[in-house]
mmCIF file of C-alpha atoms and ligand atoms in Angstrom:
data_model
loop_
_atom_site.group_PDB
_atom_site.id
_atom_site.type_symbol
_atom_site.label_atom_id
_atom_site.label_comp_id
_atom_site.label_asym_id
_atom_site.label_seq_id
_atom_site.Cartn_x
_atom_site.Cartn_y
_atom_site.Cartn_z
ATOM 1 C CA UNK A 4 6.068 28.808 17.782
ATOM 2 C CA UNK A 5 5.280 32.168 16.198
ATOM 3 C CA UNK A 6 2.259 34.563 16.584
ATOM 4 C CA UNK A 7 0.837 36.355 13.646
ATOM 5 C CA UNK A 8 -0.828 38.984 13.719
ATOM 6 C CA UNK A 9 -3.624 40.343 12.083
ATOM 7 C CA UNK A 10 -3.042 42.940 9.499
ATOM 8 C CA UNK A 11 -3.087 46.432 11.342
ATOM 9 C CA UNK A 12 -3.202 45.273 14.583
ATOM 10 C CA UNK A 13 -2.366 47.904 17.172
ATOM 11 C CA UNK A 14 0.966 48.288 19.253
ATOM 12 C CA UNK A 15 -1.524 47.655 22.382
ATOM 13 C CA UNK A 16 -2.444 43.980 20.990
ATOM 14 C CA UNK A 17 1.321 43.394 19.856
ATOM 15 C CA UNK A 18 2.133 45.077 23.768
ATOM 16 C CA UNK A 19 -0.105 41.842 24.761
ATOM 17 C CA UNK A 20 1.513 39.572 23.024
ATOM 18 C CA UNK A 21 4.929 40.483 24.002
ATOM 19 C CA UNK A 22 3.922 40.850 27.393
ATOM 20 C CA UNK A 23 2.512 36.933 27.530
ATOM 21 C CA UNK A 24 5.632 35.682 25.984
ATOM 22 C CA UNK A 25 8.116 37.286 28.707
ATOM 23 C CA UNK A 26 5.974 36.192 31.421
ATOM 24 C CA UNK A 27 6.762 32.489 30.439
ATOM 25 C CA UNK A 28 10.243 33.188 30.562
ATOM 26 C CA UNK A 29 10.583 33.381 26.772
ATOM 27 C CA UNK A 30 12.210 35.503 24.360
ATOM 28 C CA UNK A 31 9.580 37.476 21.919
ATOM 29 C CA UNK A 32 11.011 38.146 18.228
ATOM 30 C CA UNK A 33 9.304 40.439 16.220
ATOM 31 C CA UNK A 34 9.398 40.799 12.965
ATOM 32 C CA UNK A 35 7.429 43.645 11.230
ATOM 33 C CA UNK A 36 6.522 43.111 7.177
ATOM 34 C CA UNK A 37 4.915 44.506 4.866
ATOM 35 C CA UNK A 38 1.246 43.444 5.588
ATOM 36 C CA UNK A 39 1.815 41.782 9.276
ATOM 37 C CA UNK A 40 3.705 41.531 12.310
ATOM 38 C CA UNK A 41 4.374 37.954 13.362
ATOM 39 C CA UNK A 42 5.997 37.493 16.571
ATOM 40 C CA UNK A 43 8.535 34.273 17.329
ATOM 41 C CA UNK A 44 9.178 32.749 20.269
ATOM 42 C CA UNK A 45 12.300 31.811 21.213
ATOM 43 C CA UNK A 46 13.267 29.259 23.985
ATOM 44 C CA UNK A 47 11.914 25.858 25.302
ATOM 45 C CA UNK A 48 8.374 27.126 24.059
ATOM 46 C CA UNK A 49 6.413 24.083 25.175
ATOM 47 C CA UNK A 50 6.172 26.016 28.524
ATOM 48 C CA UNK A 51 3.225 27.969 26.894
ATOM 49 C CA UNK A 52 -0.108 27.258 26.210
ATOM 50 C CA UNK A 53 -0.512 27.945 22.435
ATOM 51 C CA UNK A 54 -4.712 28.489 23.425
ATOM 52 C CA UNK A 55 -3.843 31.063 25.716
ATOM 53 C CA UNK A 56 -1.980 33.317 22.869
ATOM 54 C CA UNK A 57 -4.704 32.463 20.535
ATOM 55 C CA UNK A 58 -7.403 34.232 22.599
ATOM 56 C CA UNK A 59 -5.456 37.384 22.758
ATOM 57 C CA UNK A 60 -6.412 39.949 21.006
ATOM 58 C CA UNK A 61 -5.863 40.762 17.090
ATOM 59 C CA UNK A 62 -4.211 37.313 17.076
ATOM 60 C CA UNK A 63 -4.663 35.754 14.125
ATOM 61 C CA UNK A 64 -3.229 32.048 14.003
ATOM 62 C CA UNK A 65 -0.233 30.413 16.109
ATOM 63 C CA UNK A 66 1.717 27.913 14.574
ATOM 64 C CA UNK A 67 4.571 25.511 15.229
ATOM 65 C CA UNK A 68 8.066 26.251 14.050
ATOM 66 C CA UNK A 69 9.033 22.538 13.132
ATOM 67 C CA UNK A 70 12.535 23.406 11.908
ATOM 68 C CA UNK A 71 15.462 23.121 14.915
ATOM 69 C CA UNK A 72 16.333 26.626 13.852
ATOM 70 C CA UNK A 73 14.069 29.361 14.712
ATOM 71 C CA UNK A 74 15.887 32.877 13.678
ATOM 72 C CA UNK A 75 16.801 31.805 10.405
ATOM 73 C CA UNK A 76 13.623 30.258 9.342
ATOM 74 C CA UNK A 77 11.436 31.640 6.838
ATOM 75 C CA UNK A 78 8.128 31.434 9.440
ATOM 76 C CA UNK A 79 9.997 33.673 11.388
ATOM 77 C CA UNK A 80 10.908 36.322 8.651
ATOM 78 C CA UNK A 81 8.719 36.021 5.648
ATOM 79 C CA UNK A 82 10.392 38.449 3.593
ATOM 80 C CA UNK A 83 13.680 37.877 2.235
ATOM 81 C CA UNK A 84 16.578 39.565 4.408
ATOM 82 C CA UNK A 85 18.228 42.642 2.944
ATOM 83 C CA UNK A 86 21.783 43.577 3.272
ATOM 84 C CA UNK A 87 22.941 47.151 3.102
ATOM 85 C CA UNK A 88 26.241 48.096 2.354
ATOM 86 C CA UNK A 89 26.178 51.795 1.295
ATOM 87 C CA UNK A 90 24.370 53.588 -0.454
ATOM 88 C CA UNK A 91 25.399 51.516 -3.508
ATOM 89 C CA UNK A 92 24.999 47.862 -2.408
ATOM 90 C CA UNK A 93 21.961 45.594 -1.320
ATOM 91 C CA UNK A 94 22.538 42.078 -0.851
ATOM 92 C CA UNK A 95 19.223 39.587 -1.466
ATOM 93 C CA UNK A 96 17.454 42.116 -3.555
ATOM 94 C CA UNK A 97 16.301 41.719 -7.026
ATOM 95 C CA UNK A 98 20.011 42.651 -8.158
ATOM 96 C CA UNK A 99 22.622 40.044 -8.015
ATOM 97 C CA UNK A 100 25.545 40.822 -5.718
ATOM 98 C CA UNK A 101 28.747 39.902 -7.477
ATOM 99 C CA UNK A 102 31.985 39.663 -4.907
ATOM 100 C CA UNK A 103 35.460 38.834 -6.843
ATOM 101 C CA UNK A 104 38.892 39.550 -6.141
ATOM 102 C CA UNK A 105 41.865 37.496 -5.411
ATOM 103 C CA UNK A 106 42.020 34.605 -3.030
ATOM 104 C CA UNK A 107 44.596 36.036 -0.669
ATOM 105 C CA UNK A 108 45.649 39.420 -0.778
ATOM 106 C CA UNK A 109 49.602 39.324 -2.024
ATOM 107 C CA UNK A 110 50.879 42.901 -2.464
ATOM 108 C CA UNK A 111 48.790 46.059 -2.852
ATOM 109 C CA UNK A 112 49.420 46.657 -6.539
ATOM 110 C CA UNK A 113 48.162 42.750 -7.605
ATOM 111 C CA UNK A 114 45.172 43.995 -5.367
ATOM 112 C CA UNK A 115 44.811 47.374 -6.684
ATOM 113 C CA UNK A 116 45.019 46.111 -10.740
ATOM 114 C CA UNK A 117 42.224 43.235 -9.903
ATOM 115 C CA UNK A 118 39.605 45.642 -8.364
ATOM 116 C CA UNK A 119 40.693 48.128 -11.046
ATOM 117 C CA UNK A 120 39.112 45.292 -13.208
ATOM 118 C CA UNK A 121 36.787 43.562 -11.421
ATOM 119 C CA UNK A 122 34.774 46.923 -10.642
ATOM 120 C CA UNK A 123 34.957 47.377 -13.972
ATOM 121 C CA UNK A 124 33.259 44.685 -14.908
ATOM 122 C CA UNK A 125 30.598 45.240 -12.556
ATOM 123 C CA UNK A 126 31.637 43.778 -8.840
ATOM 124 C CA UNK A 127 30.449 45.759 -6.312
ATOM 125 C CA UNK A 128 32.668 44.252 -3.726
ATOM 126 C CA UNK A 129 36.346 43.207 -3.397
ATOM 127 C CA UNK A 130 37.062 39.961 -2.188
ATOM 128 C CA UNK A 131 40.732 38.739 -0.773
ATOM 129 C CA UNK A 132 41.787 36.403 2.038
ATOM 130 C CA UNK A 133 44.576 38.097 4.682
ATOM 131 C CA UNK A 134 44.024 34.891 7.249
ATOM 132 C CA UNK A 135 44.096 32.081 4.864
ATOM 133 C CA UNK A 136 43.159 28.339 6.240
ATOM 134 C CA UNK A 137 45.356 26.306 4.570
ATOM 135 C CA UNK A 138 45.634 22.442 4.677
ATOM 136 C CA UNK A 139 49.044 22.105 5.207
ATOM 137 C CA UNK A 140 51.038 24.459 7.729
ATOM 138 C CA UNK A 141 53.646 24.664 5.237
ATOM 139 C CA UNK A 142 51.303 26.770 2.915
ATOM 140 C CA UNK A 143 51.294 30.199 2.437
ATOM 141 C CA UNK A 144 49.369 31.296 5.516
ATOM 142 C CA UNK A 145 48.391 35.137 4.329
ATOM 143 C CA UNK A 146 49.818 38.448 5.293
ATOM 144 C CA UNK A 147 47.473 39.396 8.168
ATOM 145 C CA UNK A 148 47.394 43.013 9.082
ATOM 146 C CA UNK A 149 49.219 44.210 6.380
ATOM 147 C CA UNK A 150 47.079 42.843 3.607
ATOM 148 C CA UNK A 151 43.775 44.003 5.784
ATOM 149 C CA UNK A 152 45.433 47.538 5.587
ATOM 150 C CA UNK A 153 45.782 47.172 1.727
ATOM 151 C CA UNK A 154 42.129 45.560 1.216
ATOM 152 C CA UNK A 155 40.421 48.655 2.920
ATOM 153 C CA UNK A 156 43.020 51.324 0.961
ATOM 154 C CA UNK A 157 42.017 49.298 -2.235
ATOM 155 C CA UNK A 158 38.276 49.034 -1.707
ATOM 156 C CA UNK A 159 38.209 52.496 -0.481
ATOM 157 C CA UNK A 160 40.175 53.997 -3.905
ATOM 158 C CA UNK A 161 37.540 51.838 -5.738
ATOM 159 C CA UNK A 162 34.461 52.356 -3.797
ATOM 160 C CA UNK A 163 33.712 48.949 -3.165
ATOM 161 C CA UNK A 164 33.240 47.619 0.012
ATOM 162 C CA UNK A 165 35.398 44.524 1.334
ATOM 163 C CA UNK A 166 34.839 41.210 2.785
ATOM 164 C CA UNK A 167 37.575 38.626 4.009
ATOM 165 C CA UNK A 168 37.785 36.003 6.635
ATOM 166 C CA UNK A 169 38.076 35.929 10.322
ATOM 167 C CA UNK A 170 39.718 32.882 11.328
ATOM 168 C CA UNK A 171 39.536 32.924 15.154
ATOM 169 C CA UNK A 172 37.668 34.970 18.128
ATOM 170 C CA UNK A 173 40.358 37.087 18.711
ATOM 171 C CA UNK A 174 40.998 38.073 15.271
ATOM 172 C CA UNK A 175 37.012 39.706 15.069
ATOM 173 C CA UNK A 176 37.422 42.688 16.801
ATOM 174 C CA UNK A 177 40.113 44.203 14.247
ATOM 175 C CA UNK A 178 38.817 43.053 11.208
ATOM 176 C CA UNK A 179 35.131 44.600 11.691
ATOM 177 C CA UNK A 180 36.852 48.008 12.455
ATOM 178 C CA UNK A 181 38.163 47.475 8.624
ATOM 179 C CA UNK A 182 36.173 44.967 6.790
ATOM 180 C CA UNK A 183 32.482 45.371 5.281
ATOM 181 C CA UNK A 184 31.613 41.967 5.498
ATOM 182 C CA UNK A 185 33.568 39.016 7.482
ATOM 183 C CA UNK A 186 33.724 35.703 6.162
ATOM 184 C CA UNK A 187 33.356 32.506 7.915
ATOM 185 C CA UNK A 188 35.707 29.718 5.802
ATOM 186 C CA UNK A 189 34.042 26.521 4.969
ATOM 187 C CA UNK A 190 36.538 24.950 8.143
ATOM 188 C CA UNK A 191 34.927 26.768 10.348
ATOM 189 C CA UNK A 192 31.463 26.518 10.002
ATOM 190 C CA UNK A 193 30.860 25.015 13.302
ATOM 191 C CA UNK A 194 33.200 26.877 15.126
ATOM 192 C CA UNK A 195 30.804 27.903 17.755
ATOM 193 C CA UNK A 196 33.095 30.796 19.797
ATOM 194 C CA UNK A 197 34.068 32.270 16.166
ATOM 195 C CA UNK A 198 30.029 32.103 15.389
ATOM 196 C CA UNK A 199 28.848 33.408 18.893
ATOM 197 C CA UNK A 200 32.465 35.710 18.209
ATOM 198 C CA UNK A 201 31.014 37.626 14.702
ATOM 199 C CA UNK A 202 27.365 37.515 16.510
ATOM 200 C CA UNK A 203 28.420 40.310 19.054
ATOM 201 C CA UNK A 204 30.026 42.310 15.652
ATOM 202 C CA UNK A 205 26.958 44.542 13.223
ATOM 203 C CA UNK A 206 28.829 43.711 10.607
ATOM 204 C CA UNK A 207 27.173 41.334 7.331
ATOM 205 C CA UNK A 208 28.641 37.960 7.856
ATOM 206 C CA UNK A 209 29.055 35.289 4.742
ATOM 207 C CA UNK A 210 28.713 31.837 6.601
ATOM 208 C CA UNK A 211 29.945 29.306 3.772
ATOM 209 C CA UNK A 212 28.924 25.701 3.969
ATOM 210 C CA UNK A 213 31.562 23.156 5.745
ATOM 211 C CA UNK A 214 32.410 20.531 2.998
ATOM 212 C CA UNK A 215 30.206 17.673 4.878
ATOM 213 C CA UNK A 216 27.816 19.967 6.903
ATOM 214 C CA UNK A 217 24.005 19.189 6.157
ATOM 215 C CA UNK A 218 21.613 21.822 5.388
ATOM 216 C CA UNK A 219 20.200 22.159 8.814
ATOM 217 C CA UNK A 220 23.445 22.079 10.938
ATOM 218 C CA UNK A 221 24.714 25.228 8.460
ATOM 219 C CA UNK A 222 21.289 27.172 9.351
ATOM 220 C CA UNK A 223 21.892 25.869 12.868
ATOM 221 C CA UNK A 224 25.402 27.607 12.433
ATOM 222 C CA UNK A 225 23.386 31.041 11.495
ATOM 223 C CA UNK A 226 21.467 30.453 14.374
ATOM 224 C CA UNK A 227 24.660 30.844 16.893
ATOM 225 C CA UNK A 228 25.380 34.201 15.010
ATOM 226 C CA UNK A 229 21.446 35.361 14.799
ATOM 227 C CA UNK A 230 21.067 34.411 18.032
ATOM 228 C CA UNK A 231 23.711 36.789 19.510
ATOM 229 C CA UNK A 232 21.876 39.897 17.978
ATOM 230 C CA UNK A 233 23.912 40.330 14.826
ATOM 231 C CA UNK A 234 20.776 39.676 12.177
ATOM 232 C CA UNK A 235 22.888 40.625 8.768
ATOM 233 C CA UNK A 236 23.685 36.740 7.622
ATOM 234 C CA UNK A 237 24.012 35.612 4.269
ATOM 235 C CA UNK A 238 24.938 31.851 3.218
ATOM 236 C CA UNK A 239 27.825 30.373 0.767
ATOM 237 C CA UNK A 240 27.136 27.163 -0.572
ATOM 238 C CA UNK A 241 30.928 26.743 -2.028
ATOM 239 C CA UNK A 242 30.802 22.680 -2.726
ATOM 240 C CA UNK A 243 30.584 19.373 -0.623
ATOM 241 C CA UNK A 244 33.582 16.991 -0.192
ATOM 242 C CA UNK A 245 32.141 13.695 -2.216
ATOM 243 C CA UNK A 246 33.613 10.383 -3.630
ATOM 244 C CA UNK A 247 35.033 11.562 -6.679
ATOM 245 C CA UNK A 248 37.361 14.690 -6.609
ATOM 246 C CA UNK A 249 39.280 13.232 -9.891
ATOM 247 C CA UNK A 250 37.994 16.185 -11.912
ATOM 248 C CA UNK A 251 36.432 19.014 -9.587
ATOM 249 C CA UNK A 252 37.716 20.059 -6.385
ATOM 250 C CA UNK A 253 34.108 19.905 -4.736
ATOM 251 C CA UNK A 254 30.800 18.915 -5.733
ATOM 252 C CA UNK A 255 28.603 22.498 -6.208
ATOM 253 C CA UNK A 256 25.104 21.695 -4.344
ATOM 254 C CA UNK A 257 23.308 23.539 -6.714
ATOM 255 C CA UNK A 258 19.566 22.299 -5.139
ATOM 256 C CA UNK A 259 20.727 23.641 -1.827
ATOM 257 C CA UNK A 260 19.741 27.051 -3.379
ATOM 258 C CA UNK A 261 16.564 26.538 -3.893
ATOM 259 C CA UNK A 262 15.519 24.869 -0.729
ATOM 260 C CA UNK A 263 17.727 27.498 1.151
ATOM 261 C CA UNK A 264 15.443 29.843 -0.292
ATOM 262 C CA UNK A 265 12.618 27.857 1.050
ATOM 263 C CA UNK A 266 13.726 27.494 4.549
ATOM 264 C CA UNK A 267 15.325 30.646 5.179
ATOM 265 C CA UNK A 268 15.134 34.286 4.271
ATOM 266 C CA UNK A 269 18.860 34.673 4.783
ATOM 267 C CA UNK A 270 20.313 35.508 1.110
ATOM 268 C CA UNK A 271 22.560 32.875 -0.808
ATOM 269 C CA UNK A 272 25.458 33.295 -2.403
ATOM 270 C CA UNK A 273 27.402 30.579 -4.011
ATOM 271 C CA UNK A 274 31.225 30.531 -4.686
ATOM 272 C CA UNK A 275 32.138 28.771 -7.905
ATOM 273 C CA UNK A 276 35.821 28.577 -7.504
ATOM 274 C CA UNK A 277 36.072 26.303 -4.518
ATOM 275 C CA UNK A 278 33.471 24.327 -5.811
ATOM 276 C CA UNK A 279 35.122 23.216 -8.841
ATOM 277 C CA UNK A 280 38.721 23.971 -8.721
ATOM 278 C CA UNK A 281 39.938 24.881 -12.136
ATOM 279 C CA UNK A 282 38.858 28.103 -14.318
ATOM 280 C CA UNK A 283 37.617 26.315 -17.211
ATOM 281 C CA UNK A 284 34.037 25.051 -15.124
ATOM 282 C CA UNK A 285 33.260 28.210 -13.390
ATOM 283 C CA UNK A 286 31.151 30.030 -15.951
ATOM 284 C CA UNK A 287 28.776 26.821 -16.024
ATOM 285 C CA UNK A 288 28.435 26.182 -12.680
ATOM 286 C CA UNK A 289 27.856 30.286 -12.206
ATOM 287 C CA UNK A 290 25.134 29.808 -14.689
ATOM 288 C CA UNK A 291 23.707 27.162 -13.274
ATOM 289 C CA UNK A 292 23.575 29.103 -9.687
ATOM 290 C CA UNK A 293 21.933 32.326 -11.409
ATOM 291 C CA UNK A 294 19.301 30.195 -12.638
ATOM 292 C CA UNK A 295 18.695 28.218 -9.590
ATOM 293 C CA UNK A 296 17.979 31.401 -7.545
ATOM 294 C CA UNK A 297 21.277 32.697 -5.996
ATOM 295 C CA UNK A 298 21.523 35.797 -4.656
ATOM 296 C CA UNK A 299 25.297 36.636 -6.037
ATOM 297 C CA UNK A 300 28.416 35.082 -6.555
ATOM 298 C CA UNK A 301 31.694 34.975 -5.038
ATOM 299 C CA UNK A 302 34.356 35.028 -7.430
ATOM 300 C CA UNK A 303 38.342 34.307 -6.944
ATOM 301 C CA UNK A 304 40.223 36.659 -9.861
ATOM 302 C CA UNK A 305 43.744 37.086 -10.354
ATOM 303 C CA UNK A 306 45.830 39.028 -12.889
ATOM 304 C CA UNK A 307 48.678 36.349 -13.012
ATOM 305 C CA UNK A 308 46.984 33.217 -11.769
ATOM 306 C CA UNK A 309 50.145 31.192 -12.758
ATOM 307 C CA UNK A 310 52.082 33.410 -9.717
ATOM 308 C CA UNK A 311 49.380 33.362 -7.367
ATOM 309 C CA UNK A 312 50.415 32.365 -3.688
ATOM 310 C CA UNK A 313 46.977 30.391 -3.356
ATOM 311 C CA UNK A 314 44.693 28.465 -5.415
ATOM 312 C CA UNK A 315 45.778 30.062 -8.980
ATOM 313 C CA UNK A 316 44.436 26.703 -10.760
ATOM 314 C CA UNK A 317 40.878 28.458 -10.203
ATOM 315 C CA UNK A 318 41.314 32.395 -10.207
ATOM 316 C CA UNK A 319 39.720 33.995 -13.202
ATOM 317 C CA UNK A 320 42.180 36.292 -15.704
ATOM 318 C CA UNK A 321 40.376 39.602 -15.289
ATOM 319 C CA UNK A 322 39.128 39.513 -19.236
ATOM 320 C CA UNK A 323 37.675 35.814 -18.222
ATOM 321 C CA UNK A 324 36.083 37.245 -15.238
ATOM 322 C CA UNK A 325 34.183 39.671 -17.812
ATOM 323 C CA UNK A 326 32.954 37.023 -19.739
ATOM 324 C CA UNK A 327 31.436 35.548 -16.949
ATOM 325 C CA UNK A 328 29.709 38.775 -16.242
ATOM 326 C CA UNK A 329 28.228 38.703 -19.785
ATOM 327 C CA UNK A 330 27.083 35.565 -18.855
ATOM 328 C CA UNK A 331 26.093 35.907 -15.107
ATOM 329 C CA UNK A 332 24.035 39.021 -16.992
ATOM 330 C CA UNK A 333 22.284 36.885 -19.530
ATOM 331 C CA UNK A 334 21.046 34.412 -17.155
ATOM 332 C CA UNK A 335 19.887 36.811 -14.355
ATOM 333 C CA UNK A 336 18.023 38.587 -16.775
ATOM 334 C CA UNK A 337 16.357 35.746 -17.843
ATOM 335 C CA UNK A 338 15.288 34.361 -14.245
ATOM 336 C CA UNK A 339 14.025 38.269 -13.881
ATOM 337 C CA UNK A 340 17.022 39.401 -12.156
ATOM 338 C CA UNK A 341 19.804 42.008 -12.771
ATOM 339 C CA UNK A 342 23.418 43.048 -12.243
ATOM 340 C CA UNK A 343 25.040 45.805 -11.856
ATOM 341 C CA UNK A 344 26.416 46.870 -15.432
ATOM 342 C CA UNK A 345 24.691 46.336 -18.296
ATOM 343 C CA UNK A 346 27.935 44.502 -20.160
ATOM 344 C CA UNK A 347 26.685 44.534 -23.629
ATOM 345 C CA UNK A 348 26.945 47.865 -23.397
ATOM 346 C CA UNK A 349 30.768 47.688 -22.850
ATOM 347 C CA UNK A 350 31.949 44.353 -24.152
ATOM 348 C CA UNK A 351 30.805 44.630 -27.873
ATOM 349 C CA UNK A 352 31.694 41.410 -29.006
ATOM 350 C CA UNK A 353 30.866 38.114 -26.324
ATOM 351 C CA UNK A 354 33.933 35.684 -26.187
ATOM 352 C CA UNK A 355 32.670 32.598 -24.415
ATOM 353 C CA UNK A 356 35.540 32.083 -21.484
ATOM 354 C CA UNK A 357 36.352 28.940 -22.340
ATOM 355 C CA UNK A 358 38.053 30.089 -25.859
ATOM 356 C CA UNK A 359 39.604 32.974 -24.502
ATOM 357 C CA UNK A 360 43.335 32.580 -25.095
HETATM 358 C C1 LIG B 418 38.317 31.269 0.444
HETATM 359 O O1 LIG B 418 37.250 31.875 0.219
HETATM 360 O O2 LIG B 418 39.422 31.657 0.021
HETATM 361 C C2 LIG B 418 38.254 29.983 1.188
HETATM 362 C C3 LIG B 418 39.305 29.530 1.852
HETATM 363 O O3 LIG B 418 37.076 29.362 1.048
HETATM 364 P P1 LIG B 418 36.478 28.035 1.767
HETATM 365 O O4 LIG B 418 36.384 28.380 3.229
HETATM 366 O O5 LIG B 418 35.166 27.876 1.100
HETATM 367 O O6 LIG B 418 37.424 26.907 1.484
HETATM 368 MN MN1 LIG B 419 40.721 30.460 -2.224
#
């Protein structure tokens, strides 16, 4: 259930409110927008009477939360959630939030040449994997500390902040001393101690989709972390296992943006390189996201895909990845959304990605 407000109510009616909710054992949420306050309740609230809220005063309507998550609905928080990284960044805004880098961080100077030229092409934060989850054991597993030591040197000499992914509970604690934002791999999406693990953190989480989770057990995934007091989520919808993997290595939900949008105000991001696997496709399917009302993209780049330690097949040359920022820049702009640079002021001359040598 939530409680809204009426517009200017006082802190003596909200007191009220409060008040009414703890005495029923509950947990009171409140969220304060632009024009109202509207107060959630959290916990088994068919213990209260929704008439007896209703009379208080400056209440203006209470009304059933029908979605199984409460913290990450959009009754909860009207207006969309805004992530601050900086003075620079703002995830969810009107400006798209571009993340690229490599997908595992191999030595410092691969790491240091692909922010050189992702920033450059207008990412405002560096991407790379240290713990990588790899299907086989065999794989190359990441370089752990080392390479988290090397992302934070690199962002810092670039001024971008960093995100990478926290594989297990005990791994948290270090990596939010060093990382912007931590990542929570597609694997792990319902890994409830990691979840309840990066709740207790105040750092930005990205909580990508598991390949066969539905839309409401991923927001019921946010939940965990929400629920543990850490309110900085954003989604990554990053492709669904499906029947034919022939051609692409995922399929890209591209209409879970838009009804993410509805049901949440947690901000979306979708990854385009784990969607569909190879180079060649992630321009369209970036497109495609921009339009459909994505809040960034992430972005796997590497300056000699060909050596890369893991998943080369769909890393982005740097001058492809700058293509794809012409385009990501068209499209935004035409949805009423921007990006960072303004690339037709630097890249003269568009090449279309696909055609670059
Ligand atoms: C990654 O971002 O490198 C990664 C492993 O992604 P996912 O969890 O989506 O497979
Ligand atoms: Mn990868």
């Amino acid at each position: 259930m939530i409680v809204i407000m009426r517009s200017n109510a006082p802190q003596s009616s909200l007191d009220r409110v409060i008040a009414t909710i703890r005495q029923n054992h509950l947990r009171p949420h409140v969220s304060e927008g632009a024009k109202r306050v509207i107060i959630g309740i959290i916990g088994d609230d068919r213990q209260i009477n929704a008439q007896v809220l209703e009379c208080l005063p400056d209440v203006e309507a209470v009304v059933p939360v029908l979605t199984p998550f409460k913290l990450a609905s959009r009754e909860f928080h009207p207006e969309p959630l805004l992530i601050r990284l900086g003075d620079d960044v703002v995830i969810g805004g009107n400006e798209l939030t571009i993340m690229a880098g490599p997908c595992a961080v191999e030595s410092r100077e691969i790491l240091d040449t692909t922010a050189e030229a992702v920033h450059q092409a207008g990412a405002s934060i560096l991407r790379g994997g240290v713990f990588k989850p790899r299907t086989s054991p065999y794989s190359f597993q990441g370089l752990g500390e080392q390479a988290l030591d090397w992302l934070a040197a690199v962002g810092k000499s670039h001024h971008m902040p960093i995100i990478t992914e926290v594989m297990a509970p005990d791994q948290v604690r270090k990596v939010a001393e060093k990382a912007d934002i931590l990542q929570i791999g597609a694997r792990n999406m319902q890994n409830f101690n990691l979840l309840e693990a990066v709740g207790e953190t105040r750092r930005p989480i990205l909580l990508k989709r598991g390949p066969s989770a539905t839309l409401d057990e991923w927001l019921l995934a946010a939940e965990y972390i929400l629920a543990r007091g850490n309110e900085q989520v954003m989604l990554c919808e990053r492709g669904l296992r499906s029947f034919d993997r022939k051609y692409t290595r995922n399929v890209l939900d591209v209409s879970a943006v838009p009804v993410l949008k509805s049901l949440t105000h947690l901000p979306v991001i979708v990854d385009p390189s784990h969607a569909v696997g190879k180079w060649e496709w992630i321009t369209a399917v970036s497109r495609a996201a921009i339009a459909a009302g994505a809040d960034g993209l992430i972005v796997e780049v590497h300056p000699q895909p060909e050596i890369a330690l893991s998943d080369g097949r769909q890393s982005l040359l740097p001058k492809r990845f700058e293509s794809l920022m012409v385009e990501v820049e068209r499209i935004a702009r035409a949805v009423g959304r921007s990006v960072r640079v303004d690339r037709h002021q630097m890249i003269p001359e568009y090449v279309p990605a696909e055609v670059l040598p």
